[in-house]
PDB file of C-alpha atoms in Angstrom:
ATOM      1  CA  MET Z1236      42.219  49.644   4.037  1.00 82.00           C
ATOM      2  CA  GLY Z1237      42.629  52.877   5.408  1.00 90.00           C
ATOM      3  CA  TYR Z1238      41.280  56.050   4.783  1.00 93.00           C
ATOM      4  CA  ASP Z1239      43.301  57.524   2.014  1.00 92.00           C
ATOM      5  CA  LEU Z1240      46.033  60.562   3.088  1.00 92.00           C
ATOM      6  CA  GLU Z1241      45.174  62.749   0.484  1.00 92.00           C
ATOM      7  CA  ARG Z1242      41.598  63.821   1.556  1.00 93.00           C
ATOM      8  CA  PHE Z1243      42.782  65.291   4.883  1.00 95.00           C
ATOM      9  CA  VAL Z1244      42.921  69.012   5.995  1.00 93.00           C
ATOM     10  CA  GLY Z1245      46.566  69.290   7.694  1.00 90.00           C
ATOM     11  CA  TYR Z1246      48.626  67.180   9.597  1.00 91.00           C
ATOM     12  CA  VAL Z1247      48.093  63.350  10.769  1.00 92.00           C
ATOM     13  CA  ASN Z1248      50.293  62.363  12.769  1.00 91.00           C
ATOM     14  CA  GLU Z1249      52.474  59.311  12.454  1.00 90.00           C
ATOM     15  CA  GLY Z1250      50.978  57.147  14.896  1.00 90.00           C
ATOM     16  CA  LEU Z1251      47.177  57.201  12.815  1.00 94.00           C
ATOM     17  CA  LEU Z1252      48.390  56.072  10.201  1.00 94.00           C
ATOM     18  CA  CYS Z1253      48.272  51.795   9.817  1.00 93.00           C
ATOM     19  CA  SER Z1254      52.187  50.013   9.624  1.00 89.00           C
ATOM     20  CA  ILE Z1255      50.625  48.373   7.102  1.00 93.00           C
ATOM     21  CA  CYS Z1256      48.555  50.088   3.865  1.00 93.00           C
ATOM     22  CA  ARG Z1257      50.415  53.617   5.331  1.00 93.00           C
ATOM     23  CA  ASP Z1258      47.012  55.306   5.105  1.00 95.00           C
ATOM     24  CA  VAL Z1259      45.036  57.090   7.887  1.00 95.00           C
ATOM     25  CA  LEU Z1260      43.275  54.348  10.790  1.00 95.00           C
ATOM     26  CA  GLU Z1261      40.044  52.033   9.106  1.00 93.00           C
ATOM     27  CA  ASP Z1262      37.897  50.661  12.363  1.00 93.00           C
ATOM     28  CA  PRO Z1263      41.825  50.608  14.131  1.00 94.00           C
ATOM     29  CA  LEU Z1264      42.908  47.542  16.428  1.00 94.00           C
ATOM     30  CA  GLN Z1265      45.954  47.336  18.290  1.00 93.00           C
ATOM     31  CA  ALA Z1266      49.190  44.657  18.735  1.00 93.00           C
ATOM     32  CA  PRO Z1267      49.678  43.921  22.252  1.00 92.00           C
ATOM     33  CA  CYS Z1268      53.838  46.318  20.623  1.00 91.00           C
ATOM     34  CA  GLU Z1269      51.426  49.157  20.414  1.00 90.00           C
ATOM     35  CA  HIS Z1270      50.964  49.312  16.298  1.00 92.00           C
ATOM     36  CA  ALA Z1271      47.766  50.312  15.079  1.00 94.00           C
ATOM     37  CA  PHE Z1272      46.629  48.884  11.452  1.00 95.00           C
ATOM     38  CA  CYS Z1273      43.333  48.978  10.129  1.00 95.00           C
ATOM     39  CA  THR Z1274      41.301  46.111  11.011  1.00 94.00           C
ATOM     40  CA  ALA Z1275      40.770  44.521   7.076  1.00 94.00           C
ATOM     41  CA  CYS Z1276      44.913  44.804   6.639  1.00 95.00           C
ATOM     42  CA  ILE Z1277      46.435  43.117  10.202  1.00 94.00           C
ATOM     43  CA  HIS Z1278      43.639  40.302   9.576  1.00 94.00           C
ATOM     44  CA  GLY Z1279      44.116  39.991   5.951  1.00 93.00           C
ATOM     45  CA  TRP Z1280      47.898  39.871   7.076  1.00 94.00           C
ATOM     46  CA  LEU Z1281      48.225  36.974   9.589  1.00 93.00           C
ATOM     47  CA  VAL Z1282      46.374  34.915   7.081  1.00 92.00           C
ATOM     48  CA  HIS Z1283      49.948  33.862   6.148  1.00 91.00           C
ATOM     49  CA  HIS Z1284      51.870  35.456   8.950  1.00 91.00           C
ATOM     50  CA  SER Z1285      51.729  35.057  12.358  1.00 90.00           C
ATOM     51  CA  ASN Z1286      53.921  38.130  13.270  1.00 91.00           C
ATOM     52  CA  CYS Z1287      53.988  42.323  13.062  1.00 92.00           C
ATOM     53  CA  PRO Z1288      54.230  43.779  10.228  1.00 90.00           C
ATOM     54  CA  GLU Z1289      56.490  46.277  12.016  1.00 90.00           C
ATOM     55  CA  ASP Z1290      59.027  44.761  14.454  1.00 90.00           C
ATOM     56  CA  ARG Z1291      58.148  40.719  13.853  1.00 91.00           C
ATOM     57  CA  GLN Z1292      57.120  40.222  17.521  1.00 92.00           C
ATOM     58  CA  VAL Z1293      54.479  37.494  17.407  1.00 91.00           C
ATOM     59  CA  ILE Z1294      50.962  38.267  17.605  1.00 90.00           C
ATOM     60  CA  ASP Z1295      46.928  36.170  17.266  1.00 88.00           C
ATOM     61  CA  VAL Z1296      43.698  37.625  16.200  1.00 91.00           C
ATOM     62  CA  SER Z1297      42.550  36.704  19.740  1.00 90.00           C
ATOM     63  CA  LEU Z1298      46.369  39.785  21.491  1.00 91.00           C
ATOM     64  CA  LEU Z1299      44.121  42.061  19.361  1.00 94.00           C
ATOM     65  CA  ARG Z1300      42.476  45.481  20.503  1.00 94.00           C
ATOM     66  CA  PRO Z1301      41.028  48.078  20.284  1.00 93.00           C
ATOM     67  CA  LEU Z1302      43.116  51.623  19.762  1.00 92.00           C
ATOM     68  CA  TYR Z1303      43.752  54.266  23.260  1.00 91.00           C
ATOM     69  CA  ARG Z1304      40.516  56.294  23.822  1.00 92.00           C
ATOM     70  CA  TYR Z1305      42.844  59.010  23.709  1.00 92.00           C
ATOM     71  CA  MET Z1306      44.458  58.419  20.324  1.00 92.00           C
ATOM     72  CA  LYS Z1307      40.367  57.174  18.778  1.00 93.00           C
ATOM     73  CA  ASN Z1308      39.892  61.076  19.733  1.00 93.00           C
ATOM     74  CA  ASP Z1309      42.478  62.445  17.672  1.00 93.00           C
ATOM     75  CA  LEU Z1310      41.989  60.252  14.577  1.00 94.00           C
ATOM     76  CA  ASN Z1311      37.649  61.429  15.175  1.00 93.00           C
ATOM     77  CA  ARG Z1312      38.919  64.857  14.868  1.00 94.00           C
ATOM     78  CA  LEU Z1313      41.097  65.163  12.141  1.00 95.00           C
ATOM     79  CA  GLN Z1314      39.459  66.447   9.491  1.00 95.00           C
ATOM     80  CA  LEU Z1315      38.869  65.917   5.453  1.00 94.00           C
ATOM     81  CA  HIS Z1316      37.365  66.325   2.720  1.00 95.00           C
ATOM     82  CA  CYS Z1317      34.176  64.083   1.372  1.00 94.00           C
ATOM     83  CA  ARG Z1318      34.771  60.874  -1.087  1.00 91.00           C
ATOM     84  CA  ASN Z1319      32.917  62.898  -3.902  1.00 92.00           C
ATOM     85  CA  ARG Z1320      35.212  66.080  -3.826  1.00 91.00           C
ATOM     86  CA  GLU Z1321      35.890  65.231  -7.403  1.00 90.00           C
ATOM     87  CA  TYR Z1322      32.497  65.109  -8.555  1.00 88.00           C
ATOM     88  CA  GLY Z1323      31.764  68.597  -6.824  1.00 91.00           C
ATOM     89  CA  CYS Z1324      30.834  68.332  -2.864  1.00 93.00           C
ATOM     90  CA  GLU Z1325      33.223  70.694  -0.822  1.00 93.00           C
ATOM     91  CA  MET Z1326      31.891  69.399   2.384  1.00 93.00           C
ATOM     92  CA  VAL Z1327      35.186  69.394   4.886  1.00 95.00           C
ATOM     93  CA  CYS Z1328      33.430  67.416   7.706  1.00 93.00           C
ATOM     94  CA  SER Z1329      35.605  65.500  11.225  1.00 94.00           C
ATOM     95  CA  LEU Z1330      35.807  61.668  10.395  1.00 94.00           C
ATOM     96  CA  GLU Z1331      33.733  60.929  13.193  1.00 92.00           C
ATOM     97  CA  SER Z1332      30.916  62.152  11.220  1.00 93.00           C
ATOM     98  CA  ILE Z1333      31.818  61.339   7.721  1.00 93.00           C
ATOM     99  CA  ASP Z1334      30.265  58.398   6.901  1.00 91.00           C
ATOM    100  CA  ARG Z1335      26.853  59.839   8.007  1.00 93.00           C
ATOM    101  CA  HIS Z1336      27.491  62.293   5.453  1.00 94.00           C
ATOM    102  CA  GLU Z1337      28.678  60.440   3.327  1.00 92.00           C
ATOM    103  CA  ARG Z1338      25.491  58.413   3.251  1.00 90.00           C
ATOM    104  CA  GLU Z1339      23.400  61.799   2.621  1.00 91.00           C
ATOM    105  CA  CYS Z1340      25.168  63.703   0.247  1.00 93.00           C
ATOM    106  CA  GLU Z1341      24.063  64.774  -2.101  1.00 93.00           C
ATOM    107  CA  TYR Z1342      27.150  64.106  -4.920  1.00 92.00           C
ATOM    108  CA  SER Z1343      27.597  60.643  -4.107  1.00 90.00           C
ATOM    109  CA  GLN Z1344      26.187  58.342  -7.029  1.00 89.00           C
ATOM    110  CA  ILE Z1345      23.446  55.716  -6.661  1.00 88.00           C
ATOM    111  CA  PRO Z1346      22.086  53.876  -9.117  1.00 90.00           C
ATOM    112  CA  CYS Z1347      18.105  54.595 -10.514  1.00 89.00           C
ATOM    113  CA  SER Z1348      15.547  52.448  -8.532  1.00 83.00           C
ATOM    114  CA  ASN Z1349      13.802  52.119 -11.355  1.00 83.00           C
ATOM    115  CA  ALA Z1350      14.153  48.221 -12.827  1.00 79.00           C
ATOM    116  CA  GLY Z1351      16.100  47.515 -15.437  1.00 80.00           C
ATOM    117  CA  CYS Z1352      18.592  50.923 -15.977  1.00 85.00           C
ATOM    118  CA  THR Z1353      21.749  50.047 -14.846  1.00 85.00           C
ATOM    119  CA  VAL Z1354      22.924  53.790 -14.774  1.00 87.00           C
ATOM    120  CA  GLN Z1355      24.049  55.445 -12.390  1.00 87.00           C
ATOM    121  CA  ILE Z1356      23.543  58.748 -11.178  1.00 87.00           C
ATOM    122  CA  GLU Z1357      24.605  61.517  -8.621  1.00 89.00           C
ATOM    123  CA  ARG Z1358      22.147  62.256  -5.617  1.00 89.00           C
ATOM    124  CA  ARG Z1359      21.078  65.749  -6.723  1.00 89.00           C
ATOM    125  CA  ASN Z1360      20.115  64.687  -9.860  1.00 88.00           C
ATOM    126  CA  LEU Z1361      18.122  61.603  -9.466  1.00 87.00           C
ATOM    127  CA  ASP Z1362      14.535  63.517  -9.974  1.00 85.00           C
ATOM    128  CA  GLY Z1363      16.109  64.851 -12.563  1.00 87.00           C
ATOM    129  CA  HIS Z1364      16.729  61.964 -14.261  1.00 87.00           C
ATOM    130  CA  LEU Z1365      13.314  59.707 -13.343  1.00 83.00           C
ATOM    131  CA  ALA Z1366      11.493  61.872 -15.032  1.00 81.00           C
ATOM    132  CA  VAL Z1367      12.440  61.288 -18.812  1.00 83.00           C
ATOM    133  CA  CYS Z1368      14.462  57.577 -18.056  1.00 81.00           C
ATOM    134  CA  GLU Z1369      13.336  55.198 -20.714  1.00 77.00           C
ATOM    135  CA  PHE Z1370      13.198  52.606 -18.390  1.00 75.00           C
ATOM    136  CA  ARG Z1371      10.218  55.404 -15.771  1.00 74.00           C
ATOM    137  CA  SER Z1372       6.660  53.239 -15.519  1.00 67.00           C
ATOM    138  CA  ARG Z1373       3.540  54.762 -15.371  1.00 63.00           C
ATOM    139  CA  GLU Z1374      -0.416  53.873 -15.662  1.00 62.00           C
ATOM    140  CA  CYS Z1375      -2.089  53.154 -19.050  1.00 64.00           C
ATOM    141  CA  PRO Z1376      -3.576  56.872 -19.822  1.00 58.00           C
ATOM    142  CA  ASN Z1377      -6.035  55.437 -22.085  1.00 62.00           C
ATOM    143  CA  GLY Z1378      -7.661  53.462 -18.613  1.00 55.00           C
ATOM    144  CA  CYS Z1379      -6.976  49.953 -19.174  1.00 63.00           C
ATOM    145  CA  GLY Z1380      -5.265  49.863 -15.494  1.00 57.00           C
ATOM    146  CA  TYR Z1381      -1.760  48.588 -16.408  1.00 61.00           C
ATOM    147  CA  THR Z1382       1.092  50.023 -15.399  1.00 61.00           C
ATOM    148  CA  ILE Z1383       3.790  50.056 -18.860  1.00 59.00           C
ATOM    149  CA  LEU Z1384       7.135  51.092 -18.480  1.00 58.00           C
ATOM    150  CA  SER Z1385       7.729  54.560 -21.525  1.00 53.00           C
ATOM    151  CA  ALA Z1386       9.646  52.777 -23.509  1.00 50.00           C
ATOM    152  CA  GLU Z1387       6.553  50.027 -24.364  1.00 49.00           C
ATOM    153  CA  ASP Z1388       4.053  52.977 -24.750  1.00 52.00           C
ATOM    154  CA  THR Z1389       4.547  52.148 -28.855  1.00 51.00           C
ATOM    155  CA  GLN Z1390       4.070  48.464 -28.758  1.00 60.00           C
ATOM    156  CA  HIS Z1391       1.717  48.760 -25.540  1.00 56.00           C
ATOM    157  CA  ASN Z1392      -2.430  47.674 -26.794  1.00 63.00           C
ATOM    158  CA  CYS Z1393      -4.889  47.627 -24.139  1.00 66.00           C
ATOM    159  CA  VAL Z1394      -6.943  45.018 -25.555  1.00 66.00           C
ATOM    160  CA  ALA Z1395      -4.873  42.608 -25.941  1.00 69.00           C
ATOM    161  CA  GLU Z1396      -2.979  42.828 -22.001  1.00 68.00           C
ATOM    162  CA  LEU Z1397      -6.619  42.297 -21.321  1.00 73.00           C
ATOM    163  CA  ARG Z1398      -6.929  39.964 -23.449  1.00 77.00           C
ATOM    164  CA  THR Z1399      -4.197  37.886 -21.998  1.00 79.00           C
ATOM    165  CA  GLU Z1400      -5.795  38.932 -18.462  1.00 79.00           C
ATOM    166  CA  LEU Z1401      -8.390  37.149 -19.259  1.00 84.00           C
ATOM    167  CA  GLU Z1402      -6.931  34.030 -20.548  1.00 87.00           C
ATOM    168  CA  LEU Z1403      -4.667  33.945 -17.299  1.00 89.00           C
ATOM    169  CA  LEU Z1404      -8.047  35.074 -14.798  1.00 89.00           C
ATOM    170  CA  ARG Z1405      -9.881  32.076 -17.376  1.00 90.00           C
ATOM    171  CA  SER Z1406      -6.867  29.604 -16.418  1.00 90.00           C
ATOM    172  CA  GLU Z1407      -7.043  30.770 -12.644  1.00 91.00           C
ATOM    173  CA  MET Z1408      -9.978  29.645 -12.111  1.00 92.00           C
ATOM    174  CA  ILE Z1409     -10.218  27.011 -13.874  1.00 91.00           C
ATOM    175  CA  CYS Z1410      -7.194  25.940 -11.938  1.00 92.00           C
ATOM    176  CA  ARG Z1411      -9.468  26.821  -8.191  1.00 91.00           C
ATOM    177  CA  VAL Z1412     -12.468  24.552  -9.316  1.00 91.00           C
ATOM    178  CA  GLU Z1413     -10.869  21.773 -10.305  1.00 91.00           C
ATOM    179  CA  GLU Z1414      -9.431  21.894  -6.590  1.00 91.00           C
ATOM    180  CA  ALA Z1415     -12.739  23.213  -5.295  1.00 90.00           C
ATOM    181  CA  LYS Z1416     -13.716  19.926  -6.910  1.00 90.00           C
ATOM    182  CA  HIS Z1417     -11.007  17.538  -6.026  1.00 90.00           C
ATOM    183  CA  GLU Z1418     -11.660  18.887  -2.940  1.00 90.00           C
ATOM    184  CA  MET Z1419     -15.081  17.911  -2.821  1.00 91.00           C
ATOM    185  CA  GLU Z1420     -14.872  14.210  -4.512  1.00 90.00           C
ATOM    186  CA  SER Z1421     -12.345  13.427  -1.379  1.00 89.00           C
ATOM    187  CA  ARG Z1422     -14.361  15.104   0.646  1.00 90.00           C
ATOM    188  CA  LEU Z1423     -17.734  13.173  -0.205  1.00 90.00           C
ATOM    189  CA  ASP Z1424     -15.542   9.662  -0.714  1.00 89.00           C
ATOM    190  CA  SER Z1425     -13.939  10.410   2.850  1.00 88.00           C
ATOM    191  CA  GLN Z1426     -17.839  10.647   3.874  1.00 89.00           C
ATOM    192  CA  ARG Z1427     -18.333   7.692   2.280  1.00 90.00           C
ATOM    193  CA  ARG Z1428     -17.086   5.667   4.021  1.00 89.00           C
ATOM    194  CA  HIS Z1429     -17.621   6.791   6.861  1.00 89.00           C
ATOM    195  CA  MET Z1430     -21.340   6.044   6.297  1.00 91.00           C
ATOM    196  CA  VAL Z1431     -20.514   2.354   5.010  1.00 88.00           C
ATOM    197  CA  GLN Z1432     -18.626   2.094   8.196  1.00 90.00           C
ATOM    198  CA  LYS Z1433     -21.803   3.445  10.275  1.00 90.00           C
ATOM    199  CA  GLU Z1434     -24.305   1.179   8.454  1.00 89.00           C
ATOM    200  CA  SER Z1435     -22.018  -1.973   8.609  1.00 89.00           C
ATOM    201  CA  ILE Z1436     -21.964  -1.514  12.418  1.00 90.00           C
ATOM    202  CA  LEU Z1437     -25.889  -0.451  12.480  1.00 90.00           C
ATOM    203  CA  GLN Z1438     -25.983  -3.586  10.242  1.00 90.00           C
ATOM    204  CA  ASN Z1439     -24.480  -5.716  12.677  1.00 90.00           C
ATOM    205  CA  GLU Z1440     -26.195  -4.452  15.813  1.00 90.00           C
ATOM    206  CA  ILE Z1441     -29.436  -4.920  14.091  1.00 90.00           C
ATOM    207  CA  GLU Z1442     -28.694  -8.045  13.605  1.00 90.00           C
ATOM    208  CA  GLU Z1443     -27.599  -9.031  17.038  1.00 90.00           C
ATOM    209  CA  LEU Z1444     -30.931  -7.387  18.299  1.00 91.00           C
ATOM    210  CA  LYS Z1445     -32.615  -9.561  16.010  1.00 89.00           C
ATOM    211  CA  SER Z1446     -30.730 -12.847  17.593  1.00 89.00           C
ATOM    212  CA  GLN Z1447     -31.242 -11.381  21.049  1.00 90.00           C
ATOM    213  CA  MET Z1448     -35.010 -11.309  20.096  1.00 91.00           C
ATOM    214  CA  SER Z1449     -34.838 -14.721  18.473  1.00 88.00           C
ATOM    215  CA  ARG Z1450     -33.577 -16.028  22.132  1.00 89.00           C
ATOM    216  CA  MET Z1451     -36.198 -14.416  23.923  1.00 90.00           C
ATOM    217  CA  MET Z1452     -39.338 -15.927  22.089  1.00 90.00           C
ATOM    218  CA  SER Z1453     -37.675 -18.944  21.915  1.00 88.00           C
ATOM    219  CA  ASP Z1454     -37.588 -18.099  26.730  1.00 87.00           C
ATOM    220  CA  VAL Z1455     -40.889 -16.766  26.419  1.00 88.00           C
ATOM    221  CA  ARG Z1456     -42.103 -20.179  24.049  1.00 89.00           C
ATOM    222  CA  SER Z1457     -40.668 -22.277  26.420  1.00 88.00           C
ATOM    223  CA  LEU Z1458     -42.809 -20.535  29.224  1.00 89.00           C
ATOM    224  CA  MET Z1459     -45.712 -20.784  27.909  1.00 90.00           C
ATOM    225  CA  ALA Z1460     -45.334 -24.395  27.109  1.00 87.00           C
ATOM    226  CA  ALA Z1461     -44.378 -24.869  30.483  1.00 86.00           C
ATOM    227  CA  GLU Z1462     -46.903 -22.490  32.001  1.00 88.00           C
ATOM    228  CA  ARG Z1463     -49.675 -24.618  30.403  1.00 88.00           C
ATOM    229  CA  GLN Z1464     -47.561 -28.017  31.327  1.00 89.00           C
ATOM    230  CA  HIS Z1465     -48.441 -26.522  34.856  1.00 89.00           C
ATOM    231  CA  ARG Z1466     -52.069 -25.767  34.323  1.00 88.00           C
ATOM    232  CA  GLN Z1467     -52.054 -28.910  33.127  1.00 88.00           C
ATOM    233  CA  GLU Z1468     -50.995 -30.781  36.231  1.00 86.00           C
ATOM    234  CA  LEU Z1469     -53.006 -28.758  38.211  1.00 88.00           C
ATOM    235  CA  GLU Z1470     -56.124 -29.870  36.980  1.00 86.00           C
ATOM    236  CA  GLN Z1471     -55.522 -33.243  36.855  1.00 87.00           C
ATOM    237  CA  ALA Z1472     -54.268 -33.067  40.762  1.00 85.00           C
ATOM    238  CA  GLU Z1473     -57.841 -31.545  41.169  1.00 86.00           C
ATOM    239  CA  LEU Z1474     -59.710 -34.428  39.326  1.00 87.00           C
ATOM    240  CA  GLU Z1475     -58.054 -36.327  41.605  1.00 83.00           C
ATOM    241  CA  LYS Z1476     -59.270 -34.908  44.491  1.00 84.00           C
ATOM    242  CA  ARG Z1477     -62.998 -34.756  43.772  1.00 84.00           C
ATOM    243  CA  GLU Z1478     -62.460 -38.505  43.281  1.00 82.00           C
ATOM    244  CA  LEU Z1479     -61.153 -38.931  46.040  1.00 76.00           C
TER     245      LEU Z1479
END
């Protein structure tokens, strides 16, 4: 939808009006037949039609183009009232700068920033409203450190709040301790399994070393027996030599 024609000061050229809503063009697009439309208006029209609403020539979204520069300049120079005129704003500015003004306008209706409050208030009166808003929050004056809503002043009990907080902290601490316990048990189990595996490997290595030692001792005994046999044979040969 376009800008309400009643907001504008002075004469507005017919060529700057949307061919669909007949208000002043907002975010304009132009068809090949040179008829201009608000972007929202022509897109909505083309959902159900495939032609220009003025001369019925066939058009498509892909054929729409931005407004000619001279027309865009004429559009931007138009003077209009702020939309908050009914609330007291007397500002008149160009169409090119109206959005920037209205974002900052002191007469704009904005929501209260306090959670739970549904009041819409003029920007210029916001500070005054916040000072008395029943949903405003502040720190407990008794020093417990809690932030409370003004509407809860009579129900606020420091001892009860601190007790609740303590219970929450205790529950959280228990959960953390349990998590740490489970984590340590998991690590110990992992280390235990690792140690068992290492012990099994070492035991196997020890058995292998014992087997090797046993074979070596057997070989040594065989060598010693062979050496004794050899000595006996040498002694026998020496005796025979002497006898000869």
